[in-house]
């Protein structure tokens, strides 16, 4: 569900808790991280879903990287969607740039352009898909800390 940046929509859809927020493209990246923080707090406090501290940090990091890329490389608005799926939170950012990004090989001497590298290392899965009028990047972050298993 598309919502303006000043609104947040959370509801149960087909057994999954989902929140989508449309941003105009001018908001601070911190606003998107705050949405992720609120979504995770709702999972814990209102729905009793265990979310490890590491998972919360990784979700906010992934949101920050994907939103930063959308703001930097795509004109106009973008849609941030957070969805509980099994034991993961899927973070999805849809923007208006149809060009698919590539994950560059690790290079400790390169300055910048490490965002997707960081997302790929932090997520269980990463999908990059072209859609009509743009693209969607989705990363699934496990809610449990692997050290707890």
Short mmCIF file of N, CA and C in Angstrom, two decimals:
data_model
loop_
_atom_site.label_atom_id
_atom_site.label_comp_id
_atom_site.label_asym_id
_atom_site.label_seq_id
_atom_site.Cartn_x
_atom_site.Cartn_y
_atom_site.Cartn_z
N UNK A 1 0.83 -1.18 0.00
CA UNK A 1 0.00 0.00 0.00
C UNK A 1 0.87 1.24 0.00
N UNK A 2 0.62 2.14 -0.87
CA UNK A 2 1.40 3.36 -0.96
C UNK A 2 0.87 4.38 0.03
N UNK A 3 1.76 4.98 0.75
CA UNK A 3 1.40 6.02 1.70
C UNK A 3 2.39 7.16 1.55
N UNK A 4 1.95 8.36 1.88
CA UNK A 4 2.86 9.51 1.89
C UNK A 4 3.86 9.31 3.01
N UNK A 5 4.99 10.02 2.93
CA UNK A 5 6.04 9.86 3.92
C UNK A 5 5.57 10.20 5.33
N UNK A 6 4.51 10.97 5.47
CA UNK A 6 4.03 11.30 6.80
C UNK A 6 3.03 10.26 7.32
N UNK A 7 2.81 9.20 6.55
CA UNK A 7 1.91 8.14 6.99
C UNK A 7 2.59 6.79 6.88
N UNK A 8 2.20 5.87 7.72
CA UNK A 8 2.77 4.54 7.70
C UNK A 8 1.61 3.57 7.76
N UNK A 9 1.61 2.57 6.93
CA UNK A 9 0.50 1.64 6.86
C UNK A 9 0.99 0.25 7.21
N UNK A 10 0.51 -0.28 8.32
CA UNK A 10 0.86 -1.65 8.70
C UNK A 10 -0.43 -2.44 8.80
N UNK A 11 -0.42 -3.60 8.22
CA UNK A 11 -1.58 -4.47 8.32
C UNK A 11 -1.17 -5.90 8.06
N UNK A 12 -2.02 -6.82 8.50
CA UNK A 12 -1.80 -8.21 8.20
C UNK A 12 -2.34 -8.48 6.81
N UNK A 13 -1.48 -8.97 5.94
CA UNK A 13 -1.89 -9.32 4.59
C UNK A 13 -1.44 -10.75 4.32
N UNK A 14 -2.38 -11.63 4.10
CA UNK A 14 -2.08 -13.04 3.80
C UNK A 14 -1.12 -13.61 4.82
N UNK A 15 -1.33 -13.30 6.10
CA UNK A 15 -0.51 -13.87 7.16
C UNK A 15 0.83 -13.20 7.36
N UNK A 16 1.10 -12.13 6.65
CA UNK A 16 2.39 -11.45 6.80
C UNK A 16 2.16 -10.01 7.23
N UNK A 17 2.95 -9.53 8.15
CA UNK A 17 2.87 -8.14 8.57
C UNK A 17 3.69 -7.32 7.58
N UNK A 18 3.09 -6.24 7.08
CA UNK A 18 3.72 -5.47 6.01
C UNK A 18 3.52 -3.99 6.24
N UNK A 19 4.55 -3.21 5.95
CA UNK A 19 4.48 -1.76 6.06
C UNK A 19 5.10 -1.16 4.81
N UNK A 20 4.36 -0.26 4.16
CA UNK A 20 4.89 0.43 2.99
C UNK A 20 4.77 1.93 3.20
N UNK A 21 5.83 2.64 2.82
CA UNK A 21 5.84 4.09 2.93
C UNK A 21 6.40 4.67 1.66
N UNK A 22 5.66 5.59 1.06
CA UNK A 22 6.15 6.29 -0.13
C UNK A 22 6.86 7.56 0.34
N UNK A 23 8.08 7.74 -0.12
CA UNK A 23 8.84 8.94 0.16
C UNK A 23 8.94 9.76 -1.13
N UNK A 24 8.99 11.05 -0.99
CA UNK A 24 9.02 11.94 -2.15
C UNK A 24 10.41 12.04 -2.76
N UNK A 25 11.42 11.63 -2.02
CA UNK A 25 12.79 11.67 -2.52
C UNK A 25 13.60 12.81 -1.94
N UNK A 26 12.96 13.64 -1.12
CA UNK A 26 13.67 14.77 -0.52
C UNK A 26 13.90 14.60 0.98
N UNK A 27 13.29 13.57 1.56
CA UNK A 27 13.40 13.36 3.00
C UNK A 27 14.80 12.85 3.35
N UNK A 28 15.16 13.05 4.61
CA UNK A 28 16.43 12.52 5.11
C UNK A 28 16.35 10.99 5.16
N UNK A 29 17.47 10.35 4.89
CA UNK A 29 17.54 8.88 4.95
C UNK A 29 17.17 8.41 6.35
N UNK A 30 17.44 9.23 7.36
CA UNK A 30 17.10 8.87 8.74
C UNK A 30 15.61 8.61 8.91
N UNK A 31 14.76 9.25 8.11
CA UNK A 31 13.32 9.00 8.22
C UNK A 31 12.98 7.57 7.80
N UNK A 32 13.66 7.06 6.80
CA UNK A 32 13.43 5.67 6.38
C UNK A 32 13.94 4.71 7.45
N UNK A 33 15.09 5.01 8.03
CA UNK A 33 15.59 4.16 9.13
C UNK A 33 14.62 4.18 10.31
N UNK A 34 14.04 5.34 10.59
CA UNK A 34 13.07 5.44 11.69
C UNK A 34 11.84 4.58 11.40
N UNK A 35 11.41 4.52 10.15
CA UNK A 35 10.28 3.65 9.78
C UNK A 35 10.63 2.19 10.06
N UNK A 36 11.85 1.80 9.69
CA UNK A 36 12.30 0.43 9.94
C UNK A 36 12.34 0.15 11.44
N UNK A 37 12.84 1.09 12.21
CA UNK A 37 12.91 0.94 13.66
C UNK A 37 11.50 0.74 14.25
N UNK A 38 10.54 1.55 13.79
CA UNK A 38 9.16 1.44 14.27
C UNK A 38 8.54 0.11 13.86
N UNK A 39 8.81 -0.33 12.64
CA UNK A 39 8.28 -1.61 12.17
C UNK A 39 8.80 -2.75 13.04
N UNK A 40 10.10 -2.77 13.31
CA UNK A 40 10.69 -3.82 14.13
C UNK A 40 10.16 -3.77 15.56
N UNK A 41 10.00 -2.56 16.10
CA UNK A 41 9.44 -2.42 17.45
C UNK A 41 8.02 -2.98 17.49
N UNK A 42 7.25 -2.73 16.44
CA UNK A 42 5.90 -3.28 16.37
C UNK A 42 5.90 -4.80 16.30
N UNK A 43 6.85 -5.36 15.55
CA UNK A 43 6.95 -6.82 15.49
C UNK A 43 7.19 -7.39 16.89
N UNK A 44 8.13 -6.77 17.61
CA UNK A 44 8.47 -7.25 18.96
C UNK A 44 7.32 -7.02 19.94
N UNK A 45 6.92 -5.75 20.06
CA UNK A 45 6.03 -5.34 21.14
C UNK A 45 4.56 -5.67 20.91
N UNK A 46 4.11 -5.58 19.68
CA UNK A 46 2.68 -5.79 19.42
C UNK A 46 2.36 -7.19 18.92
N UNK A 47 3.36 -7.84 18.32
CA UNK A 47 3.10 -9.15 17.71
C UNK A 47 3.92 -10.27 18.31
N UNK A 48 4.81 -9.96 19.27
CA UNK A 48 5.58 -10.98 19.96
C UNK A 48 6.60 -11.70 19.10
N UNK A 49 7.02 -11.07 18.01
CA UNK A 49 8.00 -11.69 17.12
C UNK A 49 9.40 -11.39 17.68
N UNK A 50 10.21 -12.42 17.92
CA UNK A 50 11.57 -12.15 18.41
C UNK A 50 12.45 -11.55 17.32
N UNK A 51 13.08 -10.43 17.65
CA UNK A 51 13.99 -9.74 16.73
C UNK A 51 15.29 -9.51 17.49
N UNK A 52 16.38 -10.14 17.04
CA UNK A 52 17.65 -9.96 17.74
C UNK A 52 18.17 -8.54 17.53
N UNK A 53 19.05 -8.13 18.42
CA UNK A 53 19.67 -6.81 18.29
C UNK A 53 20.45 -6.69 16.99
N UNK A 54 21.16 -7.75 16.62
CA UNK A 54 21.92 -7.75 15.37
C UNK A 54 20.97 -7.62 14.18
N UNK A 55 19.85 -8.33 14.19
CA UNK A 55 18.89 -8.25 13.09
C UNK A 55 18.36 -6.83 12.95
N UNK A 56 18.03 -6.19 14.06
CA UNK A 56 17.53 -4.82 14.01
C UNK A 56 18.57 -3.88 13.39
N UNK A 57 19.82 -4.04 13.79
CA UNK A 57 20.88 -3.20 13.22
C UNK A 57 21.05 -3.47 11.73
N UNK A 58 21.00 -4.74 11.32
CA UNK A 58 21.16 -5.07 9.91
C UNK A 58 20.00 -4.57 9.06
N UNK A 59 18.77 -4.67 9.57
CA UNK A 59 17.62 -4.16 8.83
C UNK A 59 17.78 -2.65 8.61
N UNK A 60 18.14 -1.93 9.66
CA UNK A 60 18.30 -0.48 9.53
C UNK A 60 19.46 -0.14 8.59
N UNK A 61 20.53 -0.91 8.61
CA UNK A 61 21.65 -0.70 7.69
C UNK A 61 21.22 -0.94 6.25
N UNK A 62 20.50 -2.02 5.99
CA UNK A 62 20.03 -2.33 4.65
C UNK A 62 19.08 -1.24 4.15
N UNK A 63 18.16 -0.81 5.01
CA UNK A 63 17.26 0.30 4.63
C UNK A 63 18.08 1.53 4.26
N UNK A 64 19.05 1.86 5.08
CA UNK A 64 19.87 3.04 4.82
C UNK A 64 20.60 2.95 3.49
N UNK A 65 21.19 1.82 3.19
CA UNK A 65 21.94 1.66 1.94
C UNK A 65 21.02 1.70 0.72
N UNK A 66 19.89 0.97 0.78
CA UNK A 66 19.00 0.93 -0.38
C UNK A 66 18.32 2.29 -0.62
N UNK A 67 17.94 2.97 0.44
CA UNK A 67 17.32 4.28 0.29
C UNK A 67 18.34 5.31 -0.21
N UNK A 68 19.55 5.23 0.29
CA UNK A 68 20.60 6.14 -0.18
C UNK A 68 20.80 5.96 -1.68
N UNK A 69 20.84 4.71 -2.15
CA UNK A 69 21.00 4.45 -3.58
C UNK A 69 19.82 5.01 -4.38
N UNK A 70 18.61 4.81 -3.88
CA UNK A 70 17.42 5.33 -4.58
C UNK A 70 17.48 6.85 -4.67
N UNK A 71 17.86 7.50 -3.60
CA UNK A 71 17.93 8.96 -3.61
C UNK A 71 19.03 9.47 -4.53
N UNK A 72 20.12 8.72 -4.59
CA UNK A 72 21.27 9.17 -5.38
C UNK A 72 21.10 8.91 -6.87
N UNK A 73 20.51 7.77 -7.23
CA UNK A 73 20.51 7.35 -8.63
C UNK A 73 19.15 7.39 -9.33
N UNK A 74 18.08 7.65 -8.60
CA UNK A 74 16.75 7.64 -9.23
C UNK A 74 16.04 8.96 -8.95
N UNK A 75 15.53 9.59 -9.98
CA UNK A 75 14.79 10.83 -9.74
C UNK A 75 13.42 10.53 -9.12
N UNK A 76 12.98 11.42 -8.28
CA UNK A 76 11.61 11.32 -7.79
C UNK A 76 11.40 10.39 -6.63
N UNK A 77 10.16 9.99 -6.44
CA UNK A 77 9.79 9.23 -5.26
C UNK A 77 10.29 7.79 -5.29
N UNK A 78 10.28 7.19 -4.10
CA UNK A 78 10.60 5.77 -3.96
C UNK A 78 9.69 5.19 -2.90
N UNK A 79 9.50 3.89 -2.97
CA UNK A 79 8.62 3.18 -2.05
C UNK A 79 9.45 2.21 -1.22
N UNK A 80 9.38 2.37 0.10
CA UNK A 80 10.04 1.46 1.04
C UNK A 80 8.98 0.51 1.59
N UNK A 81 9.23 -0.79 1.45
CA UNK A 81 8.31 -1.79 2.00
C UNK A 81 9.10 -2.71 2.92
N UNK A 82 8.55 -2.95 4.09
CA UNK A 82 9.10 -3.88 5.06
C UNK A 82 8.04 -4.95 5.28
N UNK A 83 8.44 -6.21 5.21
CA UNK A 83 7.46 -7.28 5.34
C UNK A 83 8.05 -8.45 6.10
N UNK A 84 7.30 -8.93 7.07
CA UNK A 84 7.69 -10.13 7.80
C UNK A 84 7.38 -11.33 6.92
N UNK A 85 8.39 -12.13 6.65
CA UNK A 85 8.23 -13.35 5.85
C UNK A 85 8.99 -14.46 6.57
N UNK A 86 8.22 -15.38 7.15
CA UNK A 86 8.80 -16.49 7.90
C UNK A 86 9.71 -15.97 9.00
N UNK A 87 11.01 -16.21 8.89
CA UNK A 87 11.96 -15.81 9.93
C UNK A 87 12.83 -14.65 9.47
N UNK A 88 12.36 -13.92 8.47
CA UNK A 88 13.10 -12.79 7.91
C UNK A 88 12.21 -11.56 7.78
N UNK A 89 12.86 -10.42 7.69
CA UNK A 89 12.20 -9.20 7.27
C UNK A 89 12.72 -8.89 5.88
N UNK A 90 11.80 -8.76 4.93
CA UNK A 90 12.18 -8.34 3.58
C UNK A 90 12.12 -6.83 3.51
N UNK A 91 13.23 -6.25 3.11
CA UNK A 91 13.34 -4.81 2.89
C UNK A 91 13.34 -4.61 1.39
N UNK A 92 12.39 -3.83 0.91
CA UNK A 92 12.26 -3.62 -0.52
C UNK A 92 12.19 -2.13 -0.80
N UNK A 93 12.97 -1.68 -1.79
CA UNK A 93 12.90 -0.29 -2.23
C UNK A 93 12.65 -0.30 -3.73
N UNK A 94 11.55 0.38 -4.11
CA UNK A 94 11.19 0.51 -5.51
C UNK A 94 11.40 1.96 -5.90
N UNK A 95 12.15 2.16 -7.01
CA UNK A 95 12.39 3.53 -7.48
C UNK A 95 12.11 3.63 -8.97
N UNK A 96 12.31 4.82 -9.52
CA UNK A 96 11.92 5.09 -10.91
C UNK A 96 13.03 4.89 -11.94
N UNK A 97 14.22 4.47 -11.51
CA UNK A 97 15.32 4.27 -12.45
C UNK A 97 15.33 2.81 -12.90
N UNK A 98 15.11 2.54 -14.20
CA UNK A 98 15.07 1.16 -14.66
C UNK A 98 16.44 0.50 -14.78
N UNK A 99 17.52 1.28 -14.67
CA UNK A 99 18.86 0.71 -14.78
C UNK A 99 19.14 -0.18 -13.57
N UNK A 100 19.54 -1.42 -13.85
CA UNK A 100 19.84 -2.36 -12.77
C UNK A 100 21.27 -2.16 -12.29
N UNK A 101 21.45 -1.99 -10.98
CA UNK A 101 22.81 -1.82 -10.46
C UNK A 101 23.54 -3.15 -10.44
N UNK A 102 24.85 -3.06 -10.41
CA UNK A 102 25.67 -4.27 -10.27
C UNK A 102 26.44 -4.19 -8.96
N UNK A 103 26.66 -5.35 -8.39
CA UNK A 103 27.47 -5.42 -7.18
C UNK A 103 28.92 -5.52 -7.64
N UNK A 104 29.70 -4.54 -7.28
CA UNK A 104 31.11 -4.52 -7.68
C UNK A 104 31.91 -5.49 -6.83
N UNK A 105 32.99 -5.98 -7.40
CA UNK A 105 33.89 -6.86 -6.65
C UNK A 105 34.49 -6.06 -5.49
N UNK A 106 34.73 -6.72 -4.37
CA UNK A 106 35.35 -6.01 -3.24
C UNK A 106 36.67 -5.36 -3.65
N UNK A 107 36.83 -4.14 -3.25
CA UNK A 107 38.05 -3.39 -3.56
C UNK A 107 38.32 -2.44 -2.40
N UNK A 108 39.26 -2.77 -1.53
CA UNK A 108 39.52 -1.93 -0.36
C UNK A 108 40.03 -0.53 -0.72
N UNK A 109 40.44 -0.32 -1.96
CA UNK A 109 40.97 0.98 -2.37
C UNK A 109 39.91 1.86 -3.03
N UNK A 110 38.76 1.28 -3.37
CA UNK A 110 37.70 2.05 -3.99
C UNK A 110 37.02 2.92 -2.93
N UNK A 111 36.80 4.16 -3.27
CA UNK A 111 36.09 5.06 -2.37
C UNK A 111 34.64 5.12 -2.82
N UNK A 112 33.74 4.71 -1.95
CA UNK A 112 32.32 4.72 -2.27
C UNK A 112 31.89 3.53 -3.10
N UNK A 113 30.60 3.49 -3.41
CA UNK A 113 29.98 2.43 -4.22
C UNK A 113 30.12 1.05 -3.59
N UNK A 114 30.04 1.00 -2.27
CA UNK A 114 30.08 -0.27 -1.54
C UNK A 114 28.71 -0.67 -1.02
N UNK A 115 27.67 0.13 -1.29
CA UNK A 115 26.35 -0.09 -0.71
C UNK A 115 25.76 -1.46 -0.98
N UNK A 116 25.70 -1.86 -2.24
CA UNK A 116 25.12 -3.17 -2.55
C UNK A 116 26.00 -4.31 -2.05
N UNK A 117 27.28 -4.08 -2.01
CA UNK A 117 28.21 -5.05 -1.44
C UNK A 117 27.86 -5.29 0.04
N UNK A 118 27.59 -4.21 0.76
CA UNK A 118 27.22 -4.29 2.17
C UNK A 118 25.87 -4.99 2.32
N UNK A 119 24.90 -4.63 1.48
CA UNK A 119 23.58 -5.25 1.54
C UNK A 119 23.68 -6.75 1.27
N UNK A 120 24.42 -7.13 0.25
CA UNK A 120 24.57 -8.55 -0.10
C UNK A 120 25.20 -9.33 1.05
N UNK A 121 26.16 -8.72 1.74
CA UNK A 121 26.82 -9.40 2.86
C UNK A 121 25.92 -9.48 4.10
N UNK A 122 24.97 -8.57 4.22
CA UNK A 122 24.10 -8.51 5.40
C UNK A 122 22.83 -9.32 5.26
N UNK A 123 22.45 -9.64 4.04
CA UNK A 123 21.14 -10.26 3.78
C UNK A 123 21.26 -11.75 3.50
N UNK A 124 20.17 -12.47 3.76
CA UNK A 124 20.09 -13.88 3.41
C UNK A 124 19.94 -14.03 1.90
N UNK A 125 19.13 -13.15 1.32
CA UNK A 125 18.92 -13.15 -0.13
C UNK A 125 18.85 -11.70 -0.61
N UNK A 126 19.16 -11.53 -1.89
CA UNK A 126 19.10 -10.20 -2.52
C UNK A 126 18.55 -10.39 -3.93
N UNK A 127 17.47 -9.66 -4.24
CA UNK A 127 16.88 -9.70 -5.58
C UNK A 127 16.88 -8.29 -6.15
N UNK A 128 17.25 -8.19 -7.42
CA UNK A 128 17.20 -6.93 -8.14
C UNK A 128 16.36 -7.19 -9.38
N UNK A 129 15.21 -6.50 -9.48
CA UNK A 129 14.27 -6.78 -10.55
C UNK A 129 13.83 -5.49 -11.25
N UNK A 130 13.82 -5.54 -12.57
CA UNK A 130 13.26 -4.43 -13.34
C UNK A 130 11.76 -4.54 -13.30
N UNK A 131 11.08 -3.42 -13.15
CA UNK A 131 9.62 -3.35 -13.14
C UNK A 131 9.19 -2.24 -14.08
N UNK A 132 7.95 -2.23 -14.49
CA UNK A 132 7.49 -1.12 -15.33
C UNK A 132 7.75 0.22 -14.63
N UNK A 133 8.46 1.08 -15.30
CA UNK A 133 8.73 2.41 -14.74
C UNK A 133 9.83 2.46 -13.71
N UNK A 134 10.62 1.39 -13.58
CA UNK A 134 11.70 1.44 -12.60
C UNK A 134 12.23 0.08 -12.23
N UNK A 135 12.64 -0.05 -10.98
CA UNK A 135 13.19 -1.32 -10.48
C UNK A 135 12.84 -1.47 -9.01
N UNK A 136 13.02 -2.70 -8.52
CA UNK A 136 12.82 -3.02 -7.11
C UNK A 136 14.02 -3.83 -6.64
N UNK A 137 14.57 -3.43 -5.51
CA UNK A 137 15.65 -4.19 -4.87
C UNK A 137 15.12 -4.68 -3.54
N UNK A 138 15.22 -6.00 -3.32
CA UNK A 138 14.68 -6.62 -2.12
C UNK A 138 15.76 -7.45 -1.44
N UNK A 139 15.94 -7.21 -0.15
CA UNK A 139 16.91 -7.96 0.64
C UNK A 139 16.18 -8.56 1.84
N UNK A 140 16.41 -9.83 2.11
CA UNK A 140 15.80 -10.51 3.26
C UNK A 140 16.85 -10.63 4.37
N UNK A 141 16.50 -10.12 5.54
CA UNK A 141 17.39 -10.14 6.69
C UNK A 141 16.80 -11.07 7.75
N UNK A 142 17.59 -12.03 8.20
CA UNK A 142 17.13 -12.97 9.23
C UNK A 142 16.89 -12.24 10.55
N UNK A 143 15.81 -12.63 11.25
CA UNK A 143 15.47 -11.97 12.52
C UNK A 143 16.26 -12.53 13.70
N UNK A 144 16.78 -13.73 13.56
CA UNK A 144 17.55 -14.34 14.64
C UNK A 144 19.03 -14.11 14.41
N UNK A 145 19.76 -13.95 15.48
CA UNK A 145 21.21 -13.83 15.40
C UNK A 145 21.78 -15.23 15.18
N UNK A 146 22.60 -15.43 14.13
CA UNK A 146 23.16 -16.77 13.88
C UNK A 146 23.90 -17.34 15.08
N UNK A 147 24.44 -16.49 15.93
CA UNK A 147 25.16 -16.97 17.12
C UNK A 147 24.21 -17.61 18.13
N UNK A 148 22.92 -17.29 18.04
CA UNK A 148 21.93 -17.85 18.96
C UNK A 148 21.46 -19.24 18.55
N UNK A 149 21.81 -19.66 17.33
CA UNK A 149 21.33 -20.96 16.82
C UNK A 149 22.14 -22.11 17.36
#
